[in-house]
CSV table of C-alpha atoms in Angstrom, one decimal:
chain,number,residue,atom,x,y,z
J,1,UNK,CA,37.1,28.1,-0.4
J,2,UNK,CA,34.2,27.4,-2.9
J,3,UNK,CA,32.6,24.3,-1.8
J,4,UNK,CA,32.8,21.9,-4.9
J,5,UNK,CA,29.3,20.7,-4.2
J,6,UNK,CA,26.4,22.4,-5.0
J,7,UNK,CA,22.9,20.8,-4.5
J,8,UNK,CA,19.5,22.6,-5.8
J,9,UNK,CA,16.4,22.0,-4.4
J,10,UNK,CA,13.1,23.7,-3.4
J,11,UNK,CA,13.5,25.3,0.2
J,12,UNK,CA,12.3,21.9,1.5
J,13,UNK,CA,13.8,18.7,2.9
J,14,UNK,CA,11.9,16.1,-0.1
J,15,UNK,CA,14.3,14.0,-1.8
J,16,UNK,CA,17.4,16.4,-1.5
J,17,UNK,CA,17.6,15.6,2.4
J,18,UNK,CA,19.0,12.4,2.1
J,19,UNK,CA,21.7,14.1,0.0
J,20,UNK,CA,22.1,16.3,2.4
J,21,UNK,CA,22.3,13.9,5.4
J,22,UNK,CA,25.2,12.4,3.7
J,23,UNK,CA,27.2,15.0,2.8
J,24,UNK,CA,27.1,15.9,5.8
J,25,UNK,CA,28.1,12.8,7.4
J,26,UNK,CA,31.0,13.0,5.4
J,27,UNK,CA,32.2,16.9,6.4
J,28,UNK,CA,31.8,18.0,2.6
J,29,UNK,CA,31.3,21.1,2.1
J,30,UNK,CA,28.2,21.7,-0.2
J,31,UNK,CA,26.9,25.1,-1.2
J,32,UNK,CA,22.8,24.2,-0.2
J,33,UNK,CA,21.0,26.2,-2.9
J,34,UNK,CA,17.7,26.6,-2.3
J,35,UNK,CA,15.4,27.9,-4.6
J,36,UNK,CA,11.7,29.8,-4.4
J,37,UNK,CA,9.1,27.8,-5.7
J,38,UNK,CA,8.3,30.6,-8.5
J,39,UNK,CA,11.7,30.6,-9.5
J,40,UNK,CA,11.0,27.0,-10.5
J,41,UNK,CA,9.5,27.4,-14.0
J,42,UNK,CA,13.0,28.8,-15.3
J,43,UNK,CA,15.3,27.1,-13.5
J,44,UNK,CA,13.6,23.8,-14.5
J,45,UNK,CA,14.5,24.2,-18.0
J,46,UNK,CA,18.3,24.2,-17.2
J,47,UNK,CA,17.8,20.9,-15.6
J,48,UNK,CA,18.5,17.6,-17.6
J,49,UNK,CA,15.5,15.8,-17.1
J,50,UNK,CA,13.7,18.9,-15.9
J,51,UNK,CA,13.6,17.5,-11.8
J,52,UNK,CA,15.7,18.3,-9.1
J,53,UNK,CA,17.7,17.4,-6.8
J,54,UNK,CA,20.5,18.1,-8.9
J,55,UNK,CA,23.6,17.9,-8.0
J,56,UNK,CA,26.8,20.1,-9.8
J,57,UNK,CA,30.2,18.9,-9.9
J,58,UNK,CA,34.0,19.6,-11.6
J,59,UNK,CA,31.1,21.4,-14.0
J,60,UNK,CA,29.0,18.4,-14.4
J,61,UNK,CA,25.4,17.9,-13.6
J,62,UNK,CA,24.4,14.8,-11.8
J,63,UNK,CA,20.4,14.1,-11.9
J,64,UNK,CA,17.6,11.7,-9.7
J,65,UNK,CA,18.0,12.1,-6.0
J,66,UNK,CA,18.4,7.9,-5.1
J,67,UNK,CA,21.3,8.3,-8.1
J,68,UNK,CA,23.0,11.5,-6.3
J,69,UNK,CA,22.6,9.7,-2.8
J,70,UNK,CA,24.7,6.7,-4.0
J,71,UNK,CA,27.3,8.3,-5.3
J,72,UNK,CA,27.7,10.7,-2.3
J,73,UNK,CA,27.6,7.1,0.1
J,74,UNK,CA,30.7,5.9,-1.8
J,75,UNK,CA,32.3,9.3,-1.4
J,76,UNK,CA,31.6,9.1,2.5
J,77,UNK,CA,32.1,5.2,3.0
J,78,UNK,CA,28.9,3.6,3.5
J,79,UNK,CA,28.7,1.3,0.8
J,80,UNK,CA,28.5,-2.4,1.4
J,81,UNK,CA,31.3,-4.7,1.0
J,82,UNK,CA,30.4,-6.5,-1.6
J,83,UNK,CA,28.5,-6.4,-4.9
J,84,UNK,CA,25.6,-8.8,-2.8
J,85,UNK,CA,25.9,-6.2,-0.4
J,86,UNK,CA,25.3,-3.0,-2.3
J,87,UNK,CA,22.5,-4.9,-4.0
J,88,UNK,CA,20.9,-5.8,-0.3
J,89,UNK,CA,21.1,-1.7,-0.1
J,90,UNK,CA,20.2,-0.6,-2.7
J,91,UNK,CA,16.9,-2.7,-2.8
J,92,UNK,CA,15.7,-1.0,1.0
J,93,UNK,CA,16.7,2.1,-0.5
J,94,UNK,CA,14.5,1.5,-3.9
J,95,UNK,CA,11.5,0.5,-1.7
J,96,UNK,CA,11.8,3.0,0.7
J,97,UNK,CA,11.8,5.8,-2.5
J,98,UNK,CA,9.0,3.9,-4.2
J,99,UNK,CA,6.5,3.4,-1.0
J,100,UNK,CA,7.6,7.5,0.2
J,101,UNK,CA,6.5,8.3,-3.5
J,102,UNK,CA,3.0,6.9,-2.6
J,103,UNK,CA,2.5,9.4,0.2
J,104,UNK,CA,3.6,12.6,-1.6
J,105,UNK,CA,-0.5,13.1,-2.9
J,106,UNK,CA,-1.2,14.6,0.6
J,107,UNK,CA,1.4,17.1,0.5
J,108,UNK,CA,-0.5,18.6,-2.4
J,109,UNK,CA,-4.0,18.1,-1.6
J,110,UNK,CA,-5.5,21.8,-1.2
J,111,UNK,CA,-8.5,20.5,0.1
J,112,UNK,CA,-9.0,19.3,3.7
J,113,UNK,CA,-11.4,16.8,4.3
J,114,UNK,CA,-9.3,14.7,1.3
J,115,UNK,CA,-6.3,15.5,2.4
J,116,UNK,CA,-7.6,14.0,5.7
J,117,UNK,CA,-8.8,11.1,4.2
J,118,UNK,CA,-5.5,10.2,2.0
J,119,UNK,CA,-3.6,10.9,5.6
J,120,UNK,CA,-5.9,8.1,6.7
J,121,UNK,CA,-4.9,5.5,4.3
J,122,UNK,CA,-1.6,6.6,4.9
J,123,UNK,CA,-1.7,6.0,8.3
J,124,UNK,CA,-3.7,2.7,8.1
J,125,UNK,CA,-2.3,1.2,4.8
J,126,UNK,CA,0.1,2.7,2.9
J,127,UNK,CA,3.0,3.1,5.7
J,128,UNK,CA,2.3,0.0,7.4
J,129,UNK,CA,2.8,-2.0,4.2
J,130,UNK,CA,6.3,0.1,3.8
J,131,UNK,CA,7.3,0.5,7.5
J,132,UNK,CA,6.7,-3.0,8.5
J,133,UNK,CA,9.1,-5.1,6.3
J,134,UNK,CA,11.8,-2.2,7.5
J,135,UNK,CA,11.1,-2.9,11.1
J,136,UNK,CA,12.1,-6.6,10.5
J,137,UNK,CA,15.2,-5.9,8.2
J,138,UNK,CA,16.2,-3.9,11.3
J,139,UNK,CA,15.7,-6.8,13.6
J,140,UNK,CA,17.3,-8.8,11.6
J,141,UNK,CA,20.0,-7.2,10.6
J,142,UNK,CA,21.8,-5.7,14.5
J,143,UNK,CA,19.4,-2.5,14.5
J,144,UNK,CA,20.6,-1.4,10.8
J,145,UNK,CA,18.6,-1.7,7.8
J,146,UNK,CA,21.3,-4.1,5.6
J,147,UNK,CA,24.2,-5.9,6.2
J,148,UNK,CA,24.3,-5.7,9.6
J,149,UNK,CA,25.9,-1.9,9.8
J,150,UNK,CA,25.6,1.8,9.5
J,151,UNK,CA,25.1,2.0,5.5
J,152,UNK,CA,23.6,4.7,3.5
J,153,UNK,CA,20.4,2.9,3.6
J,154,UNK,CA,20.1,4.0,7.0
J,155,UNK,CA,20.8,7.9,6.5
J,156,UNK,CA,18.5,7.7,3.2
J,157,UNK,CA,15.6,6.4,5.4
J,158,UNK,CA,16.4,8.3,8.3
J,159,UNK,CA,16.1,11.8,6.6
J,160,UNK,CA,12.9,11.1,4.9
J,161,UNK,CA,11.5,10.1,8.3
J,162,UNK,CA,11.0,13.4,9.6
J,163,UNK,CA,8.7,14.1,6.5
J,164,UNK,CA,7.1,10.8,6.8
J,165,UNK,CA,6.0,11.8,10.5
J,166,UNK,CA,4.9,15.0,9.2
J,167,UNK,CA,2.4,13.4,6.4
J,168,UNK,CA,1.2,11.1,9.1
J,169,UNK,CA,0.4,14.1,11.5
J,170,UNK,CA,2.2,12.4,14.5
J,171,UNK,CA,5.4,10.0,15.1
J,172,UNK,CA,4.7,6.7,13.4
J,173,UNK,CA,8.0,5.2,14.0
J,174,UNK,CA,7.3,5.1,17.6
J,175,UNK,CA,5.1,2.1,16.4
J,176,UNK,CA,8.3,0.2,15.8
J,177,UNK,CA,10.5,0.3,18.1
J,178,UNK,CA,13.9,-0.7,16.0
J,179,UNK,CA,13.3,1.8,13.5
J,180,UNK,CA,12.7,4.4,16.2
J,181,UNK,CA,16.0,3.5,17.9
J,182,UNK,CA,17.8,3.6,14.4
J,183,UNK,CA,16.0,6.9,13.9
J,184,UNK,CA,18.0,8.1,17.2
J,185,UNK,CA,21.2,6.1,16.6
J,186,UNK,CA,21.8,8.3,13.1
J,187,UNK,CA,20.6,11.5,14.7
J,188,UNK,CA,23.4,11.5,17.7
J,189,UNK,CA,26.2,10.7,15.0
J,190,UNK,CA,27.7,14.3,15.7
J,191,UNK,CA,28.5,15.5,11.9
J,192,UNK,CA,24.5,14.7,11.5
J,193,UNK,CA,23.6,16.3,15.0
J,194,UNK,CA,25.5,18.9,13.9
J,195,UNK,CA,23.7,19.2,10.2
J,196,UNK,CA,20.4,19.3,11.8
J,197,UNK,CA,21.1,22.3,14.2
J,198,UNK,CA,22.6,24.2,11.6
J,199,UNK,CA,20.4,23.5,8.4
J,200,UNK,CA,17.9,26.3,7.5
J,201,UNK,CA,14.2,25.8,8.6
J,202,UNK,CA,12.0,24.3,5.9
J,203,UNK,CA,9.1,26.0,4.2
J,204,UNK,CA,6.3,25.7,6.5
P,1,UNK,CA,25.2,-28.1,-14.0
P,2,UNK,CA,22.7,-26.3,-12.2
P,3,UNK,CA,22.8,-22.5,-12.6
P,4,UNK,CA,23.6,-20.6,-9.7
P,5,UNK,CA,20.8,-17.9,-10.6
P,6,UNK,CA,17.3,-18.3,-10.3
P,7,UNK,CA,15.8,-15.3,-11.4
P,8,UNK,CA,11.4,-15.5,-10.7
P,9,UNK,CA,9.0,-13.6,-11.7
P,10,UNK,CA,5.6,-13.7,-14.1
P,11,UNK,CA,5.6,-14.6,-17.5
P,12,UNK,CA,5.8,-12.0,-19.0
P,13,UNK,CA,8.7,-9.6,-20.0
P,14,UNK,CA,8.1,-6.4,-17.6
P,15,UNK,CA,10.7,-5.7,-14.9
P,16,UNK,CA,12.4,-9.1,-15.3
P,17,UNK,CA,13.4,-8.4,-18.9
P,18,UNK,CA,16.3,-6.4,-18.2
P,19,UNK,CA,17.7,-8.7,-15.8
P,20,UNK,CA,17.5,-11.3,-18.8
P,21,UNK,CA,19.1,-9.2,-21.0
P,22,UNK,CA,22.0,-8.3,-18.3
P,23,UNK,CA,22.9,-12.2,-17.3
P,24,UNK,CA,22.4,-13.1,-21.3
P,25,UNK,CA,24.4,-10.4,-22.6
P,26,UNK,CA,27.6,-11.9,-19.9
P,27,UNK,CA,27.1,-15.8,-20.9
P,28,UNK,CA,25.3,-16.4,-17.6
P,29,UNK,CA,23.4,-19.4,-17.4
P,30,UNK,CA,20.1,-18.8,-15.3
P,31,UNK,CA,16.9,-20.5,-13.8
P,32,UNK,CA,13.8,-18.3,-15.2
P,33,UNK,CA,12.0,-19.4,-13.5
P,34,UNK,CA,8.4,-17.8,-14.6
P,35,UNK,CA,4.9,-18.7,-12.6
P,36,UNK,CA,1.4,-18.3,-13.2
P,37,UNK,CA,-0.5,-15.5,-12.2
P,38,UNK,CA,-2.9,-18.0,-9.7
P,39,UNK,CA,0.2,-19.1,-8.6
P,40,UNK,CA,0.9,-15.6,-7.2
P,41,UNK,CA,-0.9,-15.0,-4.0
P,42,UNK,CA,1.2,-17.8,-2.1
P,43,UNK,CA,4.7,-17.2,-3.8
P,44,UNK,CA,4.3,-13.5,-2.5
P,45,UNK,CA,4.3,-14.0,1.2
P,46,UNK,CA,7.7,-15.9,-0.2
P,47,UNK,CA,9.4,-12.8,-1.2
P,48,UNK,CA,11.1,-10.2,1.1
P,49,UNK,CA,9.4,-7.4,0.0
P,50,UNK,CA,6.2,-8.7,-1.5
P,51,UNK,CA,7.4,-8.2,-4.9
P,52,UNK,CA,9.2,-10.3,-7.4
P,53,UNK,CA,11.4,-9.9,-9.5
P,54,UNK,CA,13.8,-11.7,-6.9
P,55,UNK,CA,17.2,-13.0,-8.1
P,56,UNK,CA,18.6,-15.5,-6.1
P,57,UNK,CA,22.0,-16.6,-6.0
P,58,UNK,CA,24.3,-18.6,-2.9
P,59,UNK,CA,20.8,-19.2,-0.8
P,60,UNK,CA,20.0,-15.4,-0.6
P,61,UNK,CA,16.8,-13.3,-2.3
P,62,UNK,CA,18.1,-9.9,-4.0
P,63,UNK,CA,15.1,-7.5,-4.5
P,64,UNK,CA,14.1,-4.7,-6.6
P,65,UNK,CA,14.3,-4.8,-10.8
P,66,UNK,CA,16.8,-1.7,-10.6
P,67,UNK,CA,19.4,-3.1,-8.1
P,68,UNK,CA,19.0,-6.3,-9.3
P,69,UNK,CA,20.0,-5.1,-12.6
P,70,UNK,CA,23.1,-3.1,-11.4
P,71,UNK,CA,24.3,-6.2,-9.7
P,72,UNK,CA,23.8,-8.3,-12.7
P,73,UNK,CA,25.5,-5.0,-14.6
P,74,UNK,CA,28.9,-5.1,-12.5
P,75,UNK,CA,28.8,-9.1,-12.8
P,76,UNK,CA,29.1,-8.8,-16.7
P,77,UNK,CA,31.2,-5.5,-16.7
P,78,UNK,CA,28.3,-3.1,-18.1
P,79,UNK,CA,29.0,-0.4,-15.5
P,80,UNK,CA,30.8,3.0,-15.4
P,81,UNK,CA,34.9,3.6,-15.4
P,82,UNK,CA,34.0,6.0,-12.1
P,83,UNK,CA,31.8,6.8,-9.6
P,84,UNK,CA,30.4,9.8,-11.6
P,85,UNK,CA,29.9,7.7,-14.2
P,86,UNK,CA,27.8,5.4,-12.6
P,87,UNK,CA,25.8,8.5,-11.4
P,88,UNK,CA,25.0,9.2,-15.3
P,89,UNK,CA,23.9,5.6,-15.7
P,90,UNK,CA,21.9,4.9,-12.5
P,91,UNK,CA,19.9,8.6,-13.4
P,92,UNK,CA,19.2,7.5,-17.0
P,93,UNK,CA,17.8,3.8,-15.7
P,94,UNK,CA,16.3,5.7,-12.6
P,95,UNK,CA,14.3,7.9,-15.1
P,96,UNK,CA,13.5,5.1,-17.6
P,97,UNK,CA,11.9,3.3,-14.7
P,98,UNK,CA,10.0,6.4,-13.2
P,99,UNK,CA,8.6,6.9,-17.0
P,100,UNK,CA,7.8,3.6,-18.0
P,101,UNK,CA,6.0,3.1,-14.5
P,102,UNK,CA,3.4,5.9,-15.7
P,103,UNK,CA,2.5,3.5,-17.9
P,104,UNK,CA,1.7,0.6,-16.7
P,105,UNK,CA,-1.9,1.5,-15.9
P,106,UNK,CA,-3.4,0.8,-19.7
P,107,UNK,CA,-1.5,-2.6,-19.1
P,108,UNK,CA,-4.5,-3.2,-16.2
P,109,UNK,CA,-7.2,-1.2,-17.6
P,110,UNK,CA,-10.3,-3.6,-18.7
P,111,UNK,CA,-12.4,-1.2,-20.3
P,112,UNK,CA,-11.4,-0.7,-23.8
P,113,UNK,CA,-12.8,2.9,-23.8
P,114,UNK,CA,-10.7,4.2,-20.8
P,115,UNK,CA,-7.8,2.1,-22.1
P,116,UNK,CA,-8.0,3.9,-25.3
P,117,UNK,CA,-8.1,6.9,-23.8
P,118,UNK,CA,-4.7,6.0,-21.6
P,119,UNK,CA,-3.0,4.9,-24.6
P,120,UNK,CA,-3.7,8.6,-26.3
P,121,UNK,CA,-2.4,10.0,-23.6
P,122,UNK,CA,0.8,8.2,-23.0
P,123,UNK,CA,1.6,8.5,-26.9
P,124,UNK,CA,0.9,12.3,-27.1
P,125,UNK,CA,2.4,13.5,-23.6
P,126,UNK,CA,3.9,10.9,-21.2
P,127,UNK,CA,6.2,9.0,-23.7
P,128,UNK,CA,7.6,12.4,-25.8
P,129,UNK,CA,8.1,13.8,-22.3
P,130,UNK,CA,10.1,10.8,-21.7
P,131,UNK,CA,11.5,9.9,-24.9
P,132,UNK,CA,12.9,13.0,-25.5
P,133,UNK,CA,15.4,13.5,-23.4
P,134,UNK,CA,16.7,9.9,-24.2
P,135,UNK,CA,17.2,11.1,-27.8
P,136,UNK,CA,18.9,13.7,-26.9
P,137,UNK,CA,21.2,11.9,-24.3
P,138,UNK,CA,21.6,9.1,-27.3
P,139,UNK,CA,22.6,12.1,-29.8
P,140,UNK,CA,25.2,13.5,-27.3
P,141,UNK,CA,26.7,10.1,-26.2
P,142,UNK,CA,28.0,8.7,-29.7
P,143,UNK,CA,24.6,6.9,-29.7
P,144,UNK,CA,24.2,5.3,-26.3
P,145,UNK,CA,22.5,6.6,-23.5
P,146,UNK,CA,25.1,7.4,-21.0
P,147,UNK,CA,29.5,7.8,-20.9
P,148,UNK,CA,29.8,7.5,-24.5
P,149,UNK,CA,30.0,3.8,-24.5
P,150,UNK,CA,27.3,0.5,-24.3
P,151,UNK,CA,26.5,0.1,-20.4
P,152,UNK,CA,23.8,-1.2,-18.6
P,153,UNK,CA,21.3,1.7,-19.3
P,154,UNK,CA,21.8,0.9,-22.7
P,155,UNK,CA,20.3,-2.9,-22.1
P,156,UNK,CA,18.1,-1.5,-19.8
P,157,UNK,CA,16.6,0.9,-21.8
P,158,UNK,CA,16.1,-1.5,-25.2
P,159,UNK,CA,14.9,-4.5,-23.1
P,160,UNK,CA,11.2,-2.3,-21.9
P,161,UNK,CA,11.3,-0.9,-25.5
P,162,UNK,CA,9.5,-3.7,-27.2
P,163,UNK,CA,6.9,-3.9,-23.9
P,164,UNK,CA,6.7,0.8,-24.4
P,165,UNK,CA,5.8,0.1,-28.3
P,166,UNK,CA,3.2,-3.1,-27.3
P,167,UNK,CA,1.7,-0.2,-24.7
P,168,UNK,CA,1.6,2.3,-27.7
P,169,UNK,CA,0.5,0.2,-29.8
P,170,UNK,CA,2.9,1.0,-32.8
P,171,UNK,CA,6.1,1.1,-33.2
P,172,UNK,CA,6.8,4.9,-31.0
P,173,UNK,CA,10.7,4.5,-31.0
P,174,UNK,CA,10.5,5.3,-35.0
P,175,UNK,CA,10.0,8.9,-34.4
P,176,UNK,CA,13.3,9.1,-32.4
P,177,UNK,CA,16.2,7.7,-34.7
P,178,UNK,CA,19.2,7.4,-32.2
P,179,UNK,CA,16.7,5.1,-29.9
P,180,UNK,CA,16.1,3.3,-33.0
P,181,UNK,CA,19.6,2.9,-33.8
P,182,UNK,CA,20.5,1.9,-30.5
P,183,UNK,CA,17.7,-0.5,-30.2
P,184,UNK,CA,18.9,-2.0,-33.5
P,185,UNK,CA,22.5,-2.0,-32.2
P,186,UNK,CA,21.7,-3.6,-28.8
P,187,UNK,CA,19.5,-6.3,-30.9
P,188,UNK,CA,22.4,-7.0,-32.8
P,189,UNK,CA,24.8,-8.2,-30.6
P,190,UNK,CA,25.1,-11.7,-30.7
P,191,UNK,CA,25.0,-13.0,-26.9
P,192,UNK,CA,21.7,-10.7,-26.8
P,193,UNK,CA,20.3,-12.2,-30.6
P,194,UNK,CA,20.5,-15.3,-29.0
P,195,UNK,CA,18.3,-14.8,-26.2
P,196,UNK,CA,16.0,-13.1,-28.1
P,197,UNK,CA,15.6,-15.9,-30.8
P,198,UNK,CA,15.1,-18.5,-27.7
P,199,UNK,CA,13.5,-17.2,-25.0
P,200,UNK,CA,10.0,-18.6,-24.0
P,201,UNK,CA,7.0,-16.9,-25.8
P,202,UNK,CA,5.5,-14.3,-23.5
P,203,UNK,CA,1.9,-14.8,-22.3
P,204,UNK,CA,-0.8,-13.0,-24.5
């Protein structure tokens, strides 16, 4: 059968993983179209706002990756209960997006002895100021990031922690211990084990 | 009676001014509360996440302008007839907020020259880039942004116009006449005329 999911992204984890993460969760089928990164001019101009993730369905395009991981969550179950709920989640999701954003100049710096100094800042400013208020929502809230249980907040940070560590150069989150223990709660959930030992290898 | 919303932030319009428009627009009487900018430093170590605006409501802070907003949205019945829907209108307010972001830096820029030169910018590449694709979207959607009906994006989008034209510098949303229907459309309804006509002046 021909999944009736299909996600397009660069060959890269980026803002599409968390899309992924929760598909998977949820056993839907997705076709995972990857694409080259010269491939990108063209396809970008079939693309509604020009960006990607996108996310095709019953023929209709669905654009912005926080927007695409929502609406997955309440396909899989892991929305909050209540409107205060879904507001607690989307909020960690929002900052997690806009404090990740802040990181992304590394990734494209060609040069070395910046990109070693941005990784710096990163590692001494930027992601402290992000990862610390996440560390005591997690505390707080029984080793989950809202309301106290497995939400999509958790998947969404959890699949962008993997690229966090990699912009860092080595593994932050062991610096905070409840986000490190999330980080291994949501990777023994099987339909996400399973997702990570069958996705395709990233770009190096 | 005292409201049960207490919305804070500076006083000015910015990321608050949708959440106006969204309680306003249901009838929802609200604290705005607004403080000065010296008043700042000690209020922040106040908010969860650094950051206002905060809405808070029953004893608990909600964060972020954008999930604040949806709550506000489903509280006054502003939101989508399906979960697909509600993808539409969470990527058009997702990409409203990414592009009006870009321009916040001429809001902070001293310097006359450099903020001339921002300004230039913005109204030659960022905004059109931006802007664009609204029209569009407006064109398609029987004038409204998203679904073919008033939602939330809607109030989103015509609550940061004013604030985009005051960065222009001139009246931008001229060149695009379904924004400038819709912004006239939006204006018009009463609930919204309302708070427009009383709301406290904004700071210079």
């Amino acid at each position: 059968m021909v999944p009736s999911y299909k996600l397009t992204y660069f060959a890269t984890a980026g803002y599409a993983e968390p899309i992924r993460y929760l598909l998977s969760y949820g056993n839907i089928e997705f076709e995972d179209f990857r694409f080259k990164r010269e491939e990108w001019p063209q396809l970008k101009e079939k693309m509604p706002f020009g960006h990607v993730p996108v996310l095709e369905h019953n023929g209709k395009k669905g654009c912005q990756s926080v927007a695409i991981a929502r609406y997955v969550a309440k396909q899989v179950g892991l929305m909050g209960n209540d409107d205060w709920e879904d507001l607690e989640i989307d909020a960690i999701v929002d900052s997690i997006k806009e404090n990740s954003t802040k990181l992304l100049p590394i990734r494209f710096e060609t040069d070395e002895e910046k990109r070693k100094a941005l990784r710096e800042t990163a590692v001494k400013e930027t992601l402290p100021y992000s990862l610390k208020p996440l560390e005591a929502f997690a505390q707080k809230n029984n080793g989950y990031l809202a309301v106290g249980r497995l939400t999509w907040a958790d998947l969404y940070f959890v699949s962008l922690s993997e690229g966090i560590n990699r912009l860092a150069g080595f593994d932050i989150m062991k610096d905070y211990p409840n986000l490190h223990a999330l980080i291994n709660k949501v990777l023994e959930i099987p339909s996400i084990r399973k997702w990570i030992e069958t996705r395709p290898k990233i770009e190096p």
